[in-house]
Coordinates of C-alpha atoms in Angstrom, one line a residue:
X24 CA 2.9 -33.8 110.0
X25 CA -0.6 -35.2 108.9
X26 CA -1.1 -38.9 108.0
X27 CA -3.4 -40.3 105.5
X28 CA -3.6 -44.1 106.2
X29 CA -6.1 -44.6 103.6
X30 CA -3.2 -44.1 101.0
X31 CA -1.7 -47.2 102.5
X32 CA -4.7 -49.6 102.1
X33 CA -4.2 -53.2 101.1
X34 CA -5.9 -52.7 97.7
X35 CA -3.6 -49.7 96.8
X36 CA -0.5 -51.7 98.4
X37 CA -1.4 -54.5 96.0
X38 CA -1.6 -52.5 93.2
X39 CA 1.6 -50.8 93.6
X40 CA 3.4 -54.0 93.9
X41 CA 1.7 -55.2 90.4
X42 CA 2.8 -51.7 88.8
X43 CA 6.3 -52.3 90.2
X44 CA 6.9 -55.7 89.0
X45 CA 5.5 -54.3 85.5
X46 CA 8.0 -51.8 85.6
X47 CA 11.0 -53.6 86.4
X48 CA 10.1 -56.2 84.1
X49 CA 10.5 -53.4 81.2
X50 CA 14.3 -53.9 81.8
X51 CA 14.1 -57.1 80.7
X52 CA 13.2 -56.0 77.4
X53 CA 16.5 -53.8 77.4
X54 CA 18.4 -57.1 78.4
X55 CA 16.9 -59.0 75.7
X56 CA 17.7 -56.5 73.0
X57 CA 21.2 -56.3 74.3
X58 CA 21.3 -60.0 73.6
X59 CA 20.1 -59.7 70.2
X60 CA 22.0 -57.1 68.9
X61 CA 25.4 -58.6 70.3
X62 CA 24.3 -61.8 68.3
X63 CA 23.9 -60.1 65.2
X64 CA 26.8 -57.4 65.1
X65 CA 30.5 -58.2 64.0
X66 CA 32.5 -59.8 66.6
X67 CA 34.7 -56.5 67.0
X68 CA 31.7 -54.2 68.1
X69 CA 30.3 -56.5 70.6
X70 CA 31.5 -54.5 73.4
X71 CA 30.8 -51.3 71.7
X72 CA 27.4 -52.1 71.0
X73 CA 26.3 -53.3 74.5
X74 CA 27.9 -50.4 76.1
X75 CA 26.1 -47.8 73.8
X76 CA 22.8 -49.5 74.1
X77 CA 22.8 -49.4 77.9
X78 CA 24.5 -45.8 78.1
X79 CA 21.7 -44.5 75.7
X80 CA 18.9 -46.3 77.9
X81 CA 20.3 -44.9 81.2
X82 CA 20.2 -41.2 79.6
X83 CA 16.7 -41.5 78.1
X84 CA 15.4 -42.8 81.4
X85 CA 17.3 -39.9 83.3
X86 CA 15.4 -37.4 80.7
X87 CA 12.1 -39.0 81.6
X88 CA 13.1 -39.1 85.5
X89 CA 14.0 -35.2 85.4
X90 CA 11.2 -33.5 83.4
X91 CA 9.2 -36.2 81.0
X92 CA 6.6 -37.7 83.4
X93 CA 4.9 -34.6 84.0
X94 CA 4.0 -34.2 80.2
X95 CA 2.0 -37.4 80.6
X96 CA 0.4 -36.1 83.8
X97 CA -0.8 -33.1 82.0
X98 CA -3.9 -34.7 80.8
X99 CA -5.1 -35.6 84.2
X100 CA -4.8 -32.0 85.4
X101 CA -6.9 -31.0 82.3
X102 CA -9.5 -33.2 82.9
X103 CA -9.7 -32.7 86.8
X104 CA -9.8 -29.0 86.3
X105 CA -6.3 -28.0 87.9
X106 CA -5.3 -24.3 87.2
X107 CA -2.4 -24.1 84.7
X108 CA -2.7 -27.8 84.2
X109 CA 0.9 -28.0 82.5
X110 CA 2.8 -25.8 84.6
X111 CA 1.3 -27.3 87.9
X112 CA 2.0 -31.1 86.3
X113 CA 5.5 -29.8 86.1
X114 CA 5.8 -28.4 89.6
X115 CA 4.2 -31.6 91.1
X116 CA 6.0 -34.2 89.1
X117 CA 9.5 -33.2 87.9
X118 CA 12.6 -34.8 89.9
X119 CA 12.2 -32.3 92.5
X120 CA 8.4 -32.0 92.5
X121 CA 6.1 -32.2 95.4
X122 CA 4.5 -35.6 94.6
X123 CA 7.6 -37.0 93.4
X124 CA 9.6 -36.5 96.7
X125 CA 6.9 -36.9 99.4
X126 CA 5.9 -40.3 100.8
X127 CA 2.5 -41.1 100.0
X128 CA 1.2 -41.0 103.7
X129 CA 1.7 -37.2 103.6
X130 CA -0.3 -36.7 100.7
X131 CA -3.8 -35.6 101.0
X132 CA -6.2 -38.2 99.2
X133 CA -8.1 -35.1 98.0
X134 CA -5.2 -33.9 96.1
X135 CA -3.9 -37.3 94.9
X136 CA -5.5 -40.4 95.5
X137 CA -3.5 -43.4 95.2
X138 CA -0.4 -41.5 95.4
X139 CA 2.0 -44.9 95.5
X140 CA 0.5 -46.0 92.3
X141 CA 1.4 -42.9 90.4
X142 CA 4.6 -42.7 91.9
X143 CA 5.3 -45.9 90.6
X144 CA 4.0 -45.1 87.3
X145 CA 6.7 -42.4 87.1
X146 CA 9.2 -45.6 87.4
X147 CA 6.9 -47.4 84.7
X148 CA 7.7 -44.6 82.4
X149 CA 11.3 -44.0 83.2
X150 CA 11.8 -48.0 82.2
X151 CA 9.6 -47.7 79.3
X152 CA 11.7 -45.0 77.8
X153 CA 14.8 -46.8 78.3
X154 CA 13.1 -49.7 76.3
X155 CA 12.2 -47.1 73.7
X156 CA 15.6 -45.6 73.3
X157 CA 17.3 -49.2 73.5
X158 CA 15.4 -50.0 70.5
X159 CA 16.2 -46.8 68.8
X160 CA 19.9 -47.8 69.3
X161 CA 19.1 -51.2 67.6
X162 CA 18.5 -49.4 64.2
X163 CA 22.0 -48.0 64.0
X164 CA 24.4 -50.2 65.7
X165 CA 28.0 -50.4 64.8
X166 CA 28.1 -47.3 63.1
X167 CA 26.8 -44.3 65.2
X168 CA 28.7 -41.9 67.1
X169 CA 28.0 -41.6 70.9
X170 CA 27.5 -38.2 71.4
X171 CA 24.7 -37.7 68.9
X172 CA 23.0 -40.9 70.1
X173 CA 23.1 -39.9 74.0
X174 CA 21.7 -36.3 73.3
X175 CA 19.0 -37.7 71.0
X176 CA 18.1 -40.4 73.9
X177 CA 17.8 -37.8 76.3
X178 CA 15.6 -35.7 74.2
X179 CA 13.4 -38.9 73.6
X180 CA 13.1 -39.4 77.1
X181 CA 12.7 -35.8 78.2
X182 CA 10.2 -34.7 75.3
X183 CA 9.2 -37.0 72.7
X184 CA 8.1 -40.5 74.1
X185 CA 6.3 -38.5 77.0
X186 CA 4.5 -36.4 74.3
X187 CA 3.3 -39.3 72.2
X188 CA 2.1 -40.8 75.6
X189 CA 0.2 -37.7 76.1
X190 CA -1.5 -37.5 72.8
X191 CA -2.3 -41.3 72.7
X192 CA -1.5 -43.1 75.8
X193 CA -4.0 -42.9 78.5
X194 CA -7.4 -42.6 79.1
X195 CA -7.7 -38.8 79.0
X196 CA -5.5 -38.2 76.4
X197 CA -6.7 -35.9 73.6
X198 CA -6.9 -38.1 70.9
X199 CA -8.2 -41.1 73.0
X200 CA -11.1 -38.7 74.0
X201 CA -11.7 -38.6 70.1
X202 CA -11.2 -42.3 69.4
X203 CA -7.8 -43.4 69.1
X204 CA -7.0 -46.4 71.0
X205 CA -3.8 -48.0 72.5
X206 CA -3.3 -50.7 75.0
X207 CA 0.5 -51.7 75.3
X208 CA 2.4 -48.6 74.2
X209 CA 2.3 -49.2 70.6
X210 CA 2.2 -45.3 69.5
X211 CA 4.8 -44.1 72.3
X212 CA 7.2 -47.2 72.1
X213 CA 7.1 -49.1 68.9
X214 CA 5.8 -46.6 66.1
X215 CA 8.2 -43.9 67.7
X216 CA 11.1 -45.9 67.9
X217 CA 10.4 -47.2 64.3
X218 CA 9.8 -43.7 63.0
X219 CA 12.8 -42.5 64.5
X220 CA 15.0 -45.1 63.2
X221 CA 13.5 -45.2 59.8
X222 CA 15.1 -41.2 59.7
X223 CA 18.2 -42.1 61.9
X224 CA 19.2 -45.0 59.5
X225 CA 18.6 -42.9 56.4
X226 CA 20.7 -40.2 57.7
X227 CA 23.6 -42.4 59.1
X228 CA 23.6 -44.6 56.0
X229 CA 24.0 -48.4 55.6
X230 CA 26.9 -50.5 57.3
X231 CA 29.9 -51.0 55.0
X232 CA 29.4 -53.7 52.8
X233 CA 25.7 -53.7 53.2
X234 CA 23.2 -54.8 50.6
X235 CA 25.7 -56.8 48.7
X236 CA 28.0 -53.9 47.7
X237 CA 31.5 -55.2 48.9
X238 CA 33.7 -52.5 50.8
X239 CA 37.0 -51.9 49.5
X240 CA 38.4 -53.9 52.7
X241 CA 35.9 -56.7 52.5
X242 CA 34.3 -55.3 55.6
X243 CA 30.7 -56.2 55.7
X244 CA 27.8 -57.1 58.2
X245 CA 28.2 -60.4 60.0
X246 CA 26.3 -61.9 62.8
X247 CA 28.8 -63.1 65.6
X248 CA 26.5 -65.5 67.5
X249 CA 22.9 -66.0 66.0
X250 CA 21.9 -68.0 69.0
X251 CA 21.8 -64.9 71.2
X252 CA 18.9 -63.6 69.3
X253 CA 16.8 -66.6 70.7
X254 CA 18.1 -65.9 74.0
X255 CA 17.1 -62.2 73.8
X256 CA 13.8 -63.0 72.6
X257 CA 13.1 -65.2 75.2
X258 CA 13.8 -62.7 77.9
X259 CA 11.6 -60.4 76.3
X260 CA 9.0 -62.9 76.0
X261 CA 9.4 -63.4 80.0
X262 CA 8.9 -59.6 80.6
X263 CA 5.7 -59.1 78.2
X264 CA 3.0 -60.5 80.8
X265 CA 4.0 -58.2 83.8
X266 CA 4.5 -55.4 81.4
X267 CA 1.1 -56.0 79.8
X268 CA -0.6 -56.1 83.4
X269 CA 1.1 -52.8 83.8
X270 CA -0.9 -51.2 80.9
X271 CA -4.1 -50.7 82.5
X272 CA -5.9 -49.6 85.7
X273 CA -6.6 -51.9 88.6
X274 CA -9.8 -50.7 90.2
X275 CA -10.5 -52.3 93.8
X276 CA -13.8 -54.1 93.9
X277 CA -14.6 -52.9 90.1
X278 CA -12.0 -54.9 87.9
X279 CA -9.3 -54.3 85.4
X280 CA -9.5 -52.1 82.7
X281 CA -7.3 -51.3 79.8
X282 CA -5.2 -47.6 79.9
X283 CA -8.0 -46.1 77.8
X284 CA -10.4 -47.6 80.4
X285 CA -12.1 -49.9 78.1
X286 CA -13.7 -53.0 79.7
X287 CA -11.1 -55.6 80.2
X288 CA -9.6 -58.5 82.5
X289 CA -6.2 -59.6 83.5
X290 CA -6.9 -63.0 82.2
X291 CA -7.9 -61.9 78.9
X292 CA -5.1 -59.8 78.4
X293 CA -2.5 -62.6 79.0
X294 CA -4.4 -65.3 77.2
X295 CA -4.6 -63.0 74.1
X296 CA -1.1 -62.1 74.5
X297 CA -0.1 -65.8 74.6
X298 CA -2.1 -66.2 71.4
X299 CA -0.4 -63.4 69.6
X300 CA 3.0 -64.8 70.4
X301 CA 2.3 -68.5 69.2
X302 CA 0.4 -67.0 66.1
X303 CA 3.6 -64.8 65.3
X304 CA 5.9 -67.8 66.4
X305 CA 4.6 -70.4 64.2
X306 CA 4.5 -67.9 61.1
X307 CA 8.1 -66.8 62.0
X308 CA 9.2 -70.4 62.2
X309 CA 7.7 -71.0 58.5
X310 CA 9.3 -68.1 57.0
X311 CA 12.8 -69.1 58.8
X312 CA 12.5 -72.5 57.0
X313 CA 11.3 -71.5 54.0
X314 CA 13.8 -68.4 53.6
X315 CA 16.6 -70.3 55.4
X316 CA 16.9 -66.9 57.5
X317 CA 17.0 -68.2 61.4
X318 CA 16.3 -64.8 62.7
X319 CA 12.5 -65.1 61.6
X320 CA 11.9 -68.0 64.0
X321 CA 13.4 -65.8 66.9
X322 CA 11.9 -62.6 66.0
X323 CA 8.4 -63.7 64.8
X324 CA 6.8 -63.7 68.2
X325 CA 8.1 -60.1 68.9
X326 CA 6.3 -59.2 65.7
X327 CA 3.1 -61.1 66.8
X328 CA 3.1 -58.9 70.0
X329 CA 3.6 -55.5 68.3
X330 CA 0.8 -56.1 65.8
X331 CA -1.7 -56.9 68.3
X332 CA -0.6 -54.4 70.9
X333 CA -3.7 -52.2 70.3
X334 CA -6.0 -55.2 70.6
X335 CA -5.0 -57.1 73.5
X336 CA -7.2 -55.5 75.9
X337 CA -10.4 -55.6 73.6
X338 CA -9.7 -58.6 71.4
X339 CA -10.5 -62.1 71.6
X340 CA -8.0 -65.0 71.7
X341 CA -8.8 -65.8 67.8
X342 CA -8.3 -62.3 66.6
X343 CA -4.9 -62.1 68.5
X344 CA -3.9 -65.3 67.1
X345 CA -4.8 -64.8 63.4
X346 CA -3.7 -60.9 63.7
X347 CA -0.3 -62.0 65.4
X348 CA 0.4 -64.5 62.7
X349 CA 0.4 -61.3 60.2
X350 CA 3.2 -59.9 62.1
X351 CA 6.2 -61.7 60.3
X352 CA 4.5 -61.1 57.2
X353 CA 4.2 -57.4 57.6
X354 CA 7.8 -57.3 59.1
X355 CA 9.1 -59.4 55.9
X356 CA 7.3 -56.9 53.6
X357 CA 8.5 -54.0 55.5
X358 CA 11.9 -55.2 55.4
X359 CA 11.7 -55.7 51.4
X360 CA 10.7 -52.2 51.0
X361 CA 13.8 -50.8 53.1
X362 CA 15.9 -52.9 51.1
X363 CA 14.7 -51.1 48.1
X364 CA 15.3 -47.9 49.3
X365 CA 18.7 -49.0 50.6
X366 CA 18.0 -48.2 54.3
X367 CA 19.9 -50.5 56.5
X368 CA 17.9 -51.6 59.4
X369 CA 16.7 -55.3 59.4
X370 CA 15.1 -55.3 62.9
X371 CA 13.4 -51.9 64.2
X372 CA 11.3 -50.7 61.3
X373 CA 10.4 -54.1 60.0
X374 CA 9.4 -55.4 63.6
X375 CA 8.0 -52.3 65.4
X376 CA 7.1 -49.7 62.8
X377 CA 5.3 -51.6 59.9
X378 CA 3.5 -54.2 62.2
X379 CA 2.8 -51.4 64.9
X380 CA 1.1 -49.2 62.3
X381 CA -0.8 -52.1 60.5
X382 CA -1.9 -53.3 64.0
X383 CA -3.2 -50.0 65.3
X384 CA -5.2 -49.3 62.0
X385 CA -6.6 -53.0 61.8
X386 CA -7.9 -52.5 65.3
X387 CA -9.7 -49.7 64.2
X388 CA -11.8 -51.7 61.7
X389 CA -12.1 -54.8 64.3
X390 CA -13.2 -52.9 67.0
X391 CA -14.9 -49.9 65.4
X392 CA -17.5 -48.7 67.9
X393 CA -16.0 -50.0 71.0
X394 CA -16.1 -47.6 73.8
X395 CA -12.9 -45.8 75.0
X396 CA -11.7 -42.9 76.8
X397 CA -12.6 -41.2 80.0
X398 CA -12.0 -41.6 83.6
X399 CA -14.2 -43.3 86.3
X400 CA -16.0 -40.6 88.1
X401 CA -15.9 -37.9 85.7
X402 CA -18.7 -36.8 83.6
X403 CA -19.6 -35.0 80.3
X404 CA -16.6 -34.9 77.8
X405 CA -14.3 -37.2 80.4
X406 CA -17.0 -39.6 81.2
X407 CA -15.7 -43.2 80.9
X408 CA -16.5 -44.6 77.2
X409 CA -16.9 -41.0 75.9
X410 CA -15.5 -41.7 72.5
X411 CA -15.7 -44.9 69.9
X412 CA -12.6 -46.5 68.1
X413 CA -12.7 -45.8 64.4
X414 CA -10.0 -46.4 61.8
X415 CA -9.6 -42.8 61.1
X416 CA -8.8 -41.8 64.6
X417 CA -6.5 -45.0 64.5
X418 CA -4.6 -43.2 61.5
X419 CA -4.7 -39.9 63.3
X420 CA -2.9 -41.4 66.1
X421 CA -0.4 -43.0 63.7
X422 CA 0.2 -39.6 61.9
X423 CA 0.6 -37.4 65.3
X424 CA 3.0 -40.2 66.4
X425 CA 5.1 -40.2 63.2
X426 CA 5.2 -36.2 63.3
X427 CA 6.2 -36.1 66.7
X428 CA 8.9 -38.4 66.5
X429 CA 10.2 -37.8 62.9
X430 CA 10.3 -34.2 62.5
X431 CA 12.5 -33.8 65.8
X432 CA 14.7 -36.8 64.6
X433 CA 15.3 -35.1 61.1
X434 CA 16.0 -31.7 62.6
X435 CA 19.0 -33.3 65.2
X436 CA 20.0 -35.4 62.3
X437 CA 20.9 -32.3 60.5
X438 CA 22.1 -30.4 63.2
X439 CA 24.8 -33.0 64.0
X440 CA 25.6 -33.8 60.5
X441 CA 26.3 -30.1 60.3
X442 CA 28.5 -30.1 63.7
X443 CA 30.7 -33.2 63.9
X444 CA 28.7 -35.7 62.0
X445 CA 26.6 -38.6 62.9
X446 CA 28.8 -41.5 61.9
X447 CA 31.9 -43.1 63.0
X448 CA 34.6 -43.0 60.2
X449 CA 35.2 -45.5 57.9
X450 CA 38.7 -46.7 59.3
X451 CA 37.1 -47.1 62.9
X452 CA 34.5 -49.3 61.5
X453 CA 36.6 -51.4 59.3
X454 CA 39.1 -52.0 62.3
X455 CA 36.2 -52.5 64.9
X456 CA 34.5 -50.0 67.2
X457 CA 35.7 -52.0 70.5
X458 CA 39.4 -51.4 69.5
X459 CA 39.1 -48.0 68.2
X460 CA 36.9 -46.4 70.9
X461 CA 37.9 -48.4 73.9
X462 CA 41.4 -49.7 72.9
X463 CA 40.7 -53.5 73.9
X464 CA 39.1 -56.3 72.2
X465 CA 35.9 -58.1 73.5
X466 CA 37.5 -61.5 73.7
X467 CA 40.9 -60.5 74.3
X468 CA 43.5 -62.8 76.1
X469 CA 46.0 -62.3 78.8
X470 CA 48.8 -63.7 76.6
X471 CA 49.8 -61.8 73.5
X472 CA 49.9 -64.1 70.5
X473 CA 53.4 -63.3 69.3
X474 CA 54.7 -64.4 72.8
X475 CA 52.6 -67.3 73.1
X476 CA 54.7 -70.6 73.4
X477 CA 54.0 -73.0 70.2
X478 CA 52.1 -76.0 71.5
X479 CA 52.6 -79.8 70.4
X480 CA 50.2 -81.0 68.3
X481 CA 47.4 -83.1 70.0
X482 CA 48.6 -86.6 70.1
X483 CA 52.3 -85.6 69.6
X484 CA 54.7 -88.2 70.8
X485 CA 57.1 -87.8 73.8
X486 CA 60.2 -86.8 71.3
X487 CA 57.9 -84.5 69.1
X488 CA 57.1 -82.9 72.3
X489 CA 60.6 -82.5 73.5
X490 CA 61.4 -81.0 70.1
X491 CA 58.7 -78.6 70.3
X492 CA 59.9 -77.4 73.7
X493 CA 63.6 -77.1 72.4
X494 CA 62.2 -74.7 69.5
X495 CA 60.3 -72.7 71.8
X496 CA 63.3 -72.2 74.3
X497 CA 65.5 -71.4 71.4

């Protein structure tokens, strides 16, 4: 069996470690979303919400692991002149493919240099899809049926999110080579999830009692623990620096580049990230106090990150601070528009789609003419810096992403509405999905309330305690 020790060089091992940390850090985003949703749903839906989100994330990740990743690798086969580029990518990178199942030391570097890094990128894509699907679930909590959610999650992981990545995220993707720029996964994550939720929340309908229209039973949206939203936000912020470093190329002896092969640096992107977080945090805090809505204080930093996601690798700290400060304001405006349309989603479309689209277009203006696209060592139409960022190519990326995510979302919604429905029935929503789906209460006790002994009041006298005990025994 041939051995290729250059595949195990110190430089590639270090890069592999950095990408591994980035890939696993994405799971913290899923954990953060669990905390956020658990804090914002009714108490009687907590268990079902956590279980559905984790289940959907796993199913979506499985789709990417099975066949999704080769779709993204397709762009590299095209640029490097591989015959039948799509079919070869499938043969090499599906779950049973040659590159997926072979240790790097046995892969000829002339066929696949830095094999370990690209294998870890497979894991990065899996966890990235898990975060995308978890975000989609956030937009329809407390009312969507499990089967439609899981089927849609698999389709997003196996086809839709990787296809948007192929089009818009990567230095050799078709739109990147013309001037569309992304860095932190704004197109395949935020705009994809936001578009999908916009369609899905419209078709599923609002929660009972939403928009002030009281349901006959009195059921209405009610946050069971808002402090959990703060915990979820901090977990997401903890993950973001590692994810950000995973959204680029590390070239030994040359430096760090954005995923579009834009000139950048590790220190630069982290400083820009922190500036965006703080800009969004301060404005979110002001909105929270002004409107007496504490969730803006917790979610403001996230909107700051989303709106600067296409700018972090090429912008400056001042730009990211100021654009990040716009994030909560764009989110607030998007949320107001959704309320007018009576679409019940106070989180995903306002925080992901609105700021994602605005930030992508703003990057087109701020970095108009900045070189992007290509791959080191290639020439001609694939040379580094072959394209220039422009507002219209940013808009083209937005339009392509919304079409790829929105049209299949609508088709799947119509299909499930025709066969079985998308939404839980009203009686189950009123009673709570924990009990109707799982037969338990999330905060149940080992003693039945009707059988529990009556306890004397705190501070009761010994005589009163004896009387209470007698009544109980009788």
